[in-house]
């Protein structure tokens, strides 16, 4: 197996967002990285500085673009945009959805909660797989024989990883292994995924209640799928 046959695509989740009201912002524009989020982005850029990265691409949302910019800058690359890396659609966008706020007890929301396997409250999981696999393939093709970084969002990253690792797509959001500014790295031999890795270069900067697998804390909104 020659090095020319191997390509790595790092799917990176964006850093912390400035969201003092705890809104489930989804695809809404206007949500930028917090100061801490910018530090996370810089940390990952430092972590990847010596890697053979030849392509950097991001979701069109501001938080993803701002996370990707330091990585692209560190390698002297122009930042590309791929609409397929965008956050999953969600009918609860614009609402607060933290622990203990009673959102799930409101009768008006029940019609959206009938099918967790699809899911009924947002973009179907299989549609996320299709677009994310296409985005992965495009990033792979742009960096053949080298490495690429593609900045996206928690739920689409977790869903495409679950698909690649042949796990069921429906899941408990609290168990996603996709912390802020984490890297889910897909190694390709030619066009085939041969391994998936995971790392958290900015783990020490992530608030404990936002780490992968952390228990929700009342009063600290954790907008899953962000």
PDB file of C-alpha atoms in Angstrom:
ATOM      1  CA  UNK A   1       0.000   0.000   0.000  1.00  0.00           C
ATOM      2  CA  UNK A   2       1.718   3.203  -1.169  1.00  0.00           C
ATOM      3  CA  UNK A   3       1.341   6.549   0.541  1.00  0.00           C
ATOM      4  CA  UNK A   4      -0.227   7.888  -2.662  1.00  0.00           C
ATOM      5  CA  UNK A   5      -3.175   5.535  -2.101  1.00  0.00           C
ATOM      6  CA  UNK A   6      -3.849   6.881   1.416  1.00  0.00           C
ATOM      7  CA  UNK A   7      -5.916   9.997   2.093  1.00  0.00           C
ATOM      8  CA  UNK A   8      -7.151  11.228   5.469  1.00  0.00           C
ATOM      9  CA  UNK A   9     -10.179  13.471   5.921  1.00  0.00           C
ATOM     10  CA  UNK A  10     -10.557  14.986   9.385  1.00  0.00           C
ATOM     11  CA  UNK A  11     -14.177  15.900  10.114  1.00  0.00           C
ATOM     12  CA  UNK A  12     -13.861  18.638  12.724  1.00  0.00           C
ATOM     13  CA  UNK A  13     -16.676  19.909  14.903  1.00  0.00           C
ATOM     14  CA  UNK A  14     -16.720  23.685  15.356  1.00  0.00           C
ATOM     15  CA  UNK A  15     -15.689  25.354  18.616  1.00  0.00           C
ATOM     16  CA  UNK A  16     -17.887  26.802  21.360  1.00  0.00           C
ATOM     17  CA  UNK A  17     -20.537  29.267  20.183  1.00  0.00           C
ATOM     18  CA  UNK A  18     -21.563  32.498  21.889  1.00  0.00           C
ATOM     19  CA  UNK A  19     -25.121  31.578  22.874  1.00  0.00           C
ATOM     20  CA  UNK A  20     -25.989  33.078  26.282  1.00  0.00           C
ATOM     21  CA  UNK A  21     -29.716  32.386  25.876  1.00  0.00           C
ATOM     22  CA  UNK A  22     -29.234  28.668  25.237  1.00  0.00           C
ATOM     23  CA  UNK A  23     -31.062  28.725  21.893  1.00  0.00           C
ATOM     24  CA  UNK A  24     -31.076  25.663  19.662  1.00  0.00           C
ATOM     25  CA  UNK A  25     -29.602  27.619  16.783  1.00  0.00           C
ATOM     26  CA  UNK A  26     -29.402  24.865  14.169  1.00  0.00           C
ATOM     27  CA  UNK A  27     -29.011  26.373  10.712  1.00  0.00           C
ATOM     28  CA  UNK A  28     -29.824  29.915  11.802  1.00  0.00           C
ATOM     29  CA  UNK A  29     -27.276  32.534  10.797  1.00  0.00           C
ATOM     30  CA  UNK A  30     -25.676  34.973  13.189  1.00  0.00           C
ATOM     31  CA  UNK A  31     -24.168  32.555  15.717  1.00  0.00           C
ATOM     32  CA  UNK A  32     -20.434  33.082  16.033  1.00  0.00           C
ATOM     33  CA  UNK A  33     -17.670  31.478  18.072  1.00  0.00           C
ATOM     34  CA  UNK A  34     -17.197  32.671  21.633  1.00  0.00           C
ATOM     35  CA  UNK A  35     -13.763  33.796  22.782  1.00  0.00           C
ATOM     36  CA  UNK A  36     -13.261  30.281  24.131  1.00  0.00           C
ATOM     37  CA  UNK A  37     -14.402  28.823  20.822  1.00  0.00           C
ATOM     38  CA  UNK A  38     -11.741  30.844  19.010  1.00  0.00           C
ATOM     39  CA  UNK A  39      -9.120  29.482  21.386  1.00  0.00           C
ATOM     40  CA  UNK A  40     -10.326  25.971  20.571  1.00  0.00           C
ATOM     41  CA  UNK A  41      -9.996  26.661  16.843  1.00  0.00           C
ATOM     42  CA  UNK A  42      -6.478  28.024  17.335  1.00  0.00           C
ATOM     43  CA  UNK A  43      -5.521  24.996  19.426  1.00  0.00           C
ATOM     44  CA  UNK A  44      -6.602  22.566  16.731  1.00  0.00           C
ATOM     45  CA  UNK A  45      -4.781  24.623  14.088  1.00  0.00           C
ATOM     46  CA  UNK A  46      -1.606  24.303  16.165  1.00  0.00           C
ATOM     47  CA  UNK A  47      -2.219  20.566  16.601  1.00  0.00           C
ATOM     48  CA  UNK A  48      -2.520  20.103  12.833  1.00  0.00           C
ATOM     49  CA  UNK A  49       0.227  22.534  11.821  1.00  0.00           C
ATOM     50  CA  UNK A  50       2.732  19.806  10.891  1.00  0.00           C
ATOM     51  CA  UNK A  51       0.227  17.550   9.129  1.00  0.00           C
ATOM     52  CA  UNK A  52       0.153  17.172   5.355  1.00  0.00           C
ATOM     53  CA  UNK A  53      -3.066  19.138   4.905  1.00  0.00           C
ATOM     54  CA  UNK A  54      -3.752  20.347   1.370  1.00  0.00           C
ATOM     55  CA  UNK A  55      -7.482  21.144   1.526  1.00  0.00           C
ATOM     56  CA  UNK A  56      -9.685  22.872   4.148  1.00  0.00           C
ATOM     57  CA  UNK A  57     -13.447  23.156   3.725  1.00  0.00           C
ATOM     58  CA  UNK A  58     -16.311  24.127   6.023  1.00  0.00           C
ATOM     59  CA  UNK A  59     -20.052  24.314   6.426  1.00  0.00           C
ATOM     60  CA  UNK A  60     -21.394  27.732   5.345  1.00  0.00           C
ATOM     61  CA  UNK A  61     -22.487  28.604   8.899  1.00  0.00           C
ATOM     62  CA  UNK A  62     -20.410  31.257  10.664  1.00  0.00           C
ATOM     63  CA  UNK A  63     -19.255  29.051  13.537  1.00  0.00           C
ATOM     64  CA  UNK A  64     -17.840  26.481  11.123  1.00  0.00           C
ATOM     65  CA  UNK A  65     -16.165  29.065   8.896  1.00  0.00           C
ATOM     66  CA  UNK A  66     -14.560  30.737  11.925  1.00  0.00           C
ATOM     67  CA  UNK A  67     -13.335  27.374  13.229  1.00  0.00           C
ATOM     68  CA  UNK A  68     -11.804  26.405   9.894  1.00  0.00           C
ATOM     69  CA  UNK A  69     -10.069  29.739   9.226  1.00  0.00           C
ATOM     70  CA  UNK A  70      -7.048  29.196  11.551  1.00  0.00           C
ATOM     71  CA  UNK A  71      -6.448  25.729  10.086  1.00  0.00           C
ATOM     72  CA  UNK A  72      -6.530  27.063   6.534  1.00  0.00           C
ATOM     73  CA  UNK A  73      -4.304  29.982   7.525  1.00  0.00           C
ATOM     74  CA  UNK A  74      -1.718  27.740   9.154  1.00  0.00           C
ATOM     75  CA  UNK A  75      -1.285  25.889   5.854  1.00  0.00           C
ATOM     76  CA  UNK A  76      -1.563  28.871   3.523  1.00  0.00           C
ATOM     77  CA  UNK A  77      -4.760  27.502   1.984  1.00  0.00           C
ATOM     78  CA  UNK A  78      -7.904  29.161   0.736  1.00  0.00           C
ATOM     79  CA  UNK A  79     -10.942  28.096   2.758  1.00  0.00           C
ATOM     80  CA  UNK A  80     -13.555  26.305   0.676  1.00  0.00           C
ATOM     81  CA  UNK A  81     -17.265  25.986   1.509  1.00  0.00           C
ATOM     82  CA  UNK A  82     -19.477  22.926   1.063  1.00  0.00           C
ATOM     83  CA  UNK A  83     -23.217  23.264   1.740  1.00  0.00           C
ATOM     84  CA  UNK A  84     -23.390  19.520   2.387  1.00  0.00           C
ATOM     85  CA  UNK A  85     -21.469  19.967   5.659  1.00  0.00           C
ATOM     86  CA  UNK A  86     -24.245  22.117   7.162  1.00  0.00           C
ATOM     87  CA  UNK A  87     -26.014  21.354  10.445  1.00  0.00           C
ATOM     88  CA  UNK A  88     -28.997  18.985  10.410  1.00  0.00           C
ATOM     89  CA  UNK A  89     -32.385  20.620   9.960  1.00  0.00           C
ATOM     90  CA  UNK A  90     -34.500  20.727  13.137  1.00  0.00           C
ATOM     91  CA  UNK A  91     -38.045  21.996  13.747  1.00  0.00           C
ATOM     92  CA  UNK A  92     -37.023  23.241  17.196  1.00  0.00           C
ATOM     93  CA  UNK A  93     -34.568  25.817  15.825  1.00  0.00           C
ATOM     94  CA  UNK A  94     -34.895  29.131  17.636  1.00  0.00           C
ATOM     95  CA  UNK A  95     -36.258  27.572  20.817  1.00  0.00           C
ATOM     96  CA  UNK A  96     -34.534  26.998  24.128  1.00  0.00           C
ATOM     97  CA  UNK A  97     -34.098  23.303  24.650  1.00  0.00           C
ATOM     98  CA  UNK A  98     -31.998  22.943  27.758  1.00  0.00           C
ATOM     99  CA  UNK A  99     -32.394  20.498  30.616  1.00  0.00           C
ATOM    100  CA  UNK A 100     -35.452  21.182  32.745  1.00  0.00           C
ATOM    101  CA  UNK A 101     -37.051  23.838  30.518  1.00  0.00           C
ATOM    102  CA  UNK A 102     -40.140  21.725  29.861  1.00  0.00           C
ATOM    103  CA  UNK A 103     -39.915  21.792  26.065  1.00  0.00           C
ATOM    104  CA  UNK A 104     -40.785  18.116  25.788  1.00  0.00           C
ATOM    105  CA  UNK A 105     -43.879  18.562  27.999  1.00  0.00           C
ATOM    106  CA  UNK A 106     -45.586  21.038  25.666  1.00  0.00           C
ATOM    107  CA  UNK A 107     -48.427  19.332  23.731  1.00  0.00           C
ATOM    108  CA  UNK A 108     -47.685  21.423  20.640  1.00  0.00           C
ATOM    109  CA  UNK A 109     -44.301  19.709  20.330  1.00  0.00           C
ATOM    110  CA  UNK A 110     -45.521  16.138  20.709  1.00  0.00           C
ATOM    111  CA  UNK A 111     -46.345  15.711  16.999  1.00  0.00           C
ATOM    112  CA  UNK A 112     -42.637  16.086  16.262  1.00  0.00           C
ATOM    113  CA  UNK A 113     -41.596  13.391  18.708  1.00  0.00           C
ATOM    114  CA  UNK A 114     -43.423  10.391  17.254  1.00  0.00           C
ATOM    115  CA  UNK A 115     -40.538   8.652  15.492  1.00  0.00           C
ATOM    116  CA  UNK A 116     -37.003   8.772  16.941  1.00  0.00           C
ATOM    117  CA  UNK A 117     -35.760   6.356  14.284  1.00  0.00           C
ATOM    118  CA  UNK A 118     -36.248   8.764  11.350  1.00  0.00           C
ATOM    119  CA  UNK A 119     -36.205  11.255  13.289  1.00  0.00           C
ATOM    120  CA  UNK A 120     -39.598  12.973  13.097  1.00  0.00           C
ATOM    121  CA  UNK A 121     -38.303  16.316  14.455  1.00  0.00           C
ATOM    122  CA  UNK A 122     -35.776  17.022  11.744  1.00  0.00           C
ATOM    123  CA  UNK A 123     -33.724  15.974   8.737  1.00  0.00           C
ATOM    124  CA  UNK A 124     -33.852  12.180   8.289  1.00  0.00           C
ATOM    125  CA  UNK A 125     -30.683  10.401   9.317  1.00  0.00           C
ATOM    126  CA  UNK A 126     -30.303   8.687   5.956  1.00  0.00           C
ATOM    127  CA  UNK A 127     -30.387  12.061   4.172  1.00  0.00           C
ATOM    128  CA  UNK A 128     -27.584  13.244   6.457  1.00  0.00           C
ATOM    129  CA  UNK A 129     -25.586  10.129   5.554  1.00  0.00           C
ATOM    130  CA  UNK A 130     -26.013  10.754   1.831  1.00  0.00           C
ATOM    131  CA  UNK A 131     -24.882  14.379   1.887  1.00  0.00           C
ATOM    132  CA  UNK A 132     -22.074  13.838   4.410  1.00  0.00           C
ATOM    133  CA  UNK A 133     -20.663  10.868   2.484  1.00  0.00           C
ATOM    134  CA  UNK A 134     -20.710  13.028  -0.642  1.00  0.00           C
ATOM    135  CA  UNK A 135     -18.906  15.840   1.229  1.00  0.00           C
ATOM    136  CA  UNK A 136     -16.334  13.358   2.552  1.00  0.00           C
ATOM    137  CA  UNK A 137     -15.776  12.046  -0.953  1.00  0.00           C
ATOM    138  CA  UNK A 138     -15.298  15.554  -2.339  1.00  0.00           C
ATOM    139  CA  UNK A 139     -12.769  16.410   0.391  1.00  0.00           C
ATOM    140  CA  UNK A 140     -10.944  13.121  -0.240  1.00  0.00           C
ATOM    141  CA  UNK A 141     -10.750  13.826  -3.966  1.00  0.00           C
ATOM    142  CA  UNK A 142      -9.440  17.348  -3.330  1.00  0.00           C
ATOM    143  CA  UNK A 143      -6.620  16.004  -1.126  1.00  0.00           C
ATOM    144  CA  UNK A 144      -5.704  12.704  -2.800  1.00  0.00           C
ATOM    145  CA  UNK A 145      -2.604  11.245  -1.184  1.00  0.00           C
ATOM    146  CA  UNK A 146      -2.621  13.936   1.515  1.00  0.00           C
ATOM    147  CA  UNK A 147      -4.992  15.152   4.259  1.00  0.00           C
ATOM    148  CA  UNK A 148      -8.069  17.377   4.362  1.00  0.00           C
ATOM    149  CA  UNK A 149      -9.974  19.107   7.156  1.00  0.00           C
ATOM    150  CA  UNK A 150     -13.748  19.523   6.822  1.00  0.00           C
ATOM    151  CA  UNK A 151     -15.509  21.517   9.562  1.00  0.00           C
ATOM    152  CA  UNK A 152     -19.080  20.500  10.267  1.00  0.00           C
ATOM    153  CA  UNK A 153     -21.490  19.980  13.171  1.00  0.00           C
ATOM    154  CA  UNK A 154     -22.030  17.386  15.862  1.00  0.00           C
ATOM    155  CA  UNK A 155     -25.030  15.446  14.583  1.00  0.00           C
ATOM    156  CA  UNK A 156     -23.994  15.075  10.918  1.00  0.00           C
ATOM    157  CA  UNK A 157     -20.490  14.045  11.995  1.00  0.00           C
ATOM    158  CA  UNK A 158     -21.815  11.452  14.414  1.00  0.00           C
ATOM    159  CA  UNK A 159     -24.315  10.081  11.905  1.00  0.00           C
ATOM    160  CA  UNK A 160     -21.774   9.599   9.117  1.00  0.00           C
ATOM    161  CA  UNK A 161     -19.331   8.014  11.566  1.00  0.00           C
ATOM    162  CA  UNK A 162     -22.066   5.656  12.772  1.00  0.00           C
ATOM    163  CA  UNK A 163     -22.800   4.711   9.163  1.00  0.00           C
ATOM    164  CA  UNK A 164     -19.116   4.121   8.387  1.00  0.00           C
ATOM    165  CA  UNK A 165     -18.752   1.961  11.492  1.00  0.00           C
ATOM    166  CA  UNK A 166     -21.964   0.075  10.680  1.00  0.00           C
ATOM    167  CA  UNK A 167     -23.881   1.150  13.762  1.00  0.00           C
ATOM    168  CA  UNK A 168     -27.567   1.996  13.862  1.00  0.00           C
ATOM    169  CA  UNK A 169     -28.271   5.635  13.101  1.00  0.00           C
ATOM    170  CA  UNK A 170     -30.823   6.320  15.833  1.00  0.00           C
ATOM    171  CA  UNK A 171     -29.137   6.902  19.180  1.00  0.00           C
ATOM    172  CA  UNK A 172     -29.095   8.706  22.529  1.00  0.00           C
ATOM    173  CA  UNK A 173     -27.752  12.247  21.840  1.00  0.00           C
ATOM    174  CA  UNK A 174     -26.009  12.233  25.217  1.00  0.00           C
ATOM    175  CA  UNK A 175     -23.756   9.392  24.051  1.00  0.00           C
ATOM    176  CA  UNK A 176     -22.336  11.030  20.928  1.00  0.00           C
ATOM    177  CA  UNK A 177     -18.547  11.012  20.923  1.00  0.00           C
ATOM    178  CA  UNK A 178     -18.141  14.343  19.184  1.00  0.00           C
ATOM    179  CA  UNK A 179     -16.935  17.022  21.592  1.00  0.00           C
ATOM    180  CA  UNK A 180     -16.448  20.648  20.579  1.00  0.00           C
ATOM    181  CA  UNK A 181     -13.407  21.098  18.288  1.00  0.00           C
ATOM    182  CA  UNK A 182     -12.897  17.330  18.087  1.00  0.00           C
ATOM    183  CA  UNK A 183     -11.541  15.471  15.065  1.00  0.00           C
ATOM    184  CA  UNK A 184     -13.233  12.393  13.613  1.00  0.00           C
ATOM    185  CA  UNK A 185     -10.659  11.181  11.104  1.00  0.00           C
ATOM    186  CA  UNK A 186     -11.504   8.962   8.137  1.00  0.00           C
ATOM    187  CA  UNK A 187      -8.601   7.168   6.463  1.00  0.00           C
ATOM    188  CA  UNK A 188      -9.179   6.128   2.853  1.00  0.00           C
ATOM    189  CA  UNK A 189      -7.296   3.583   0.764  1.00  0.00           C
ATOM    190  CA  UNK A 190      -8.259   4.780  -2.673  1.00  0.00           C
ATOM    191  CA  UNK A 191     -11.990   5.455  -2.381  1.00  0.00           C
ATOM    192  CA  UNK A 192     -12.598   3.024   0.485  1.00  0.00           C
ATOM    193  CA  UNK A 193     -12.725   3.971   4.177  1.00  0.00           C
ATOM    194  CA  UNK A 194     -10.348   1.633   5.996  1.00  0.00           C
ATOM    195  CA  UNK A 195     -10.403   3.189   9.482  1.00  0.00           C
ATOM    196  CA  UNK A 196     -12.029   5.875  11.596  1.00  0.00           C
ATOM    197  CA  UNK A 197     -10.213   7.617  14.445  1.00  0.00           C
ATOM    198  CA  UNK A 198     -11.235  10.177  17.036  1.00  0.00           C
ATOM    199  CA  UNK A 199      -9.258  12.781  19.004  1.00  0.00           C
ATOM    200  CA  UNK A 200      -9.867  15.883  21.125  1.00  0.00           C
ATOM    201  CA  UNK A 201      -6.941  18.312  20.707  1.00  0.00           C
ATOM    202  CA  UNK A 202      -8.743  21.039  22.679  1.00  0.00           C
ATOM    203  CA  UNK A 203     -10.220  18.807  25.382  1.00  0.00           C
ATOM    204  CA  UNK A 204      -8.759  20.834  28.250  1.00  0.00           C
ATOM    205  CA  UNK A 205     -10.597  23.925  26.972  1.00  0.00           C
ATOM    206  CA  UNK A 206     -14.019  22.279  26.779  1.00  0.00           C
ATOM    207  CA  UNK A 207     -16.352  22.908  29.766  1.00  0.00           C
ATOM    208  CA  UNK A 208     -16.877  19.627  31.601  1.00  0.00           C
ATOM    209  CA  UNK A 209     -20.644  19.536  31.010  1.00  0.00           C
ATOM    210  CA  UNK A 210     -20.056  19.698  27.238  1.00  0.00           C
ATOM    211  CA  UNK A 211     -17.591  16.818  27.009  1.00  0.00           C
ATOM    212  CA  UNK A 212     -18.704  13.711  25.152  1.00  0.00           C
ATOM    213  CA  UNK A 213     -20.847  11.567  27.426  1.00  0.00           C
ATOM    214  CA  UNK A 214     -21.212  14.206  30.155  1.00  0.00           C
ATOM    215  CA  UNK A 215     -24.443  14.192  32.137  1.00  0.00           C
ATOM    216  CA  UNK A 216     -26.743  17.182  31.468  1.00  0.00           C
ATOM    217  CA  UNK A 217     -26.690  19.862  34.159  1.00  0.00           C
ATOM    218  CA  UNK A 218     -29.832  21.842  34.936  1.00  0.00           C
ATOM    219  CA  UNK A 219     -29.332  25.498  34.118  1.00  0.00           C
ATOM    220  CA  UNK A 220     -26.591  24.798  31.574  1.00  0.00           C
ATOM    221  CA  UNK A 221     -28.173  24.476  28.148  1.00  0.00           C
ATOM    222  CA  UNK A 222     -26.608  21.840  25.945  1.00  0.00           C
ATOM    223  CA  UNK A 223     -27.955  22.298  22.459  1.00  0.00           C
ATOM    224  CA  UNK A 224     -27.451  18.837  21.027  1.00  0.00           C
ATOM    225  CA  UNK A 225     -26.878  18.541  17.330  1.00  0.00           C
ATOM    226  CA  UNK A 226     -24.919  21.803  17.295  1.00  0.00           C
TER     227      UNK A 226
END
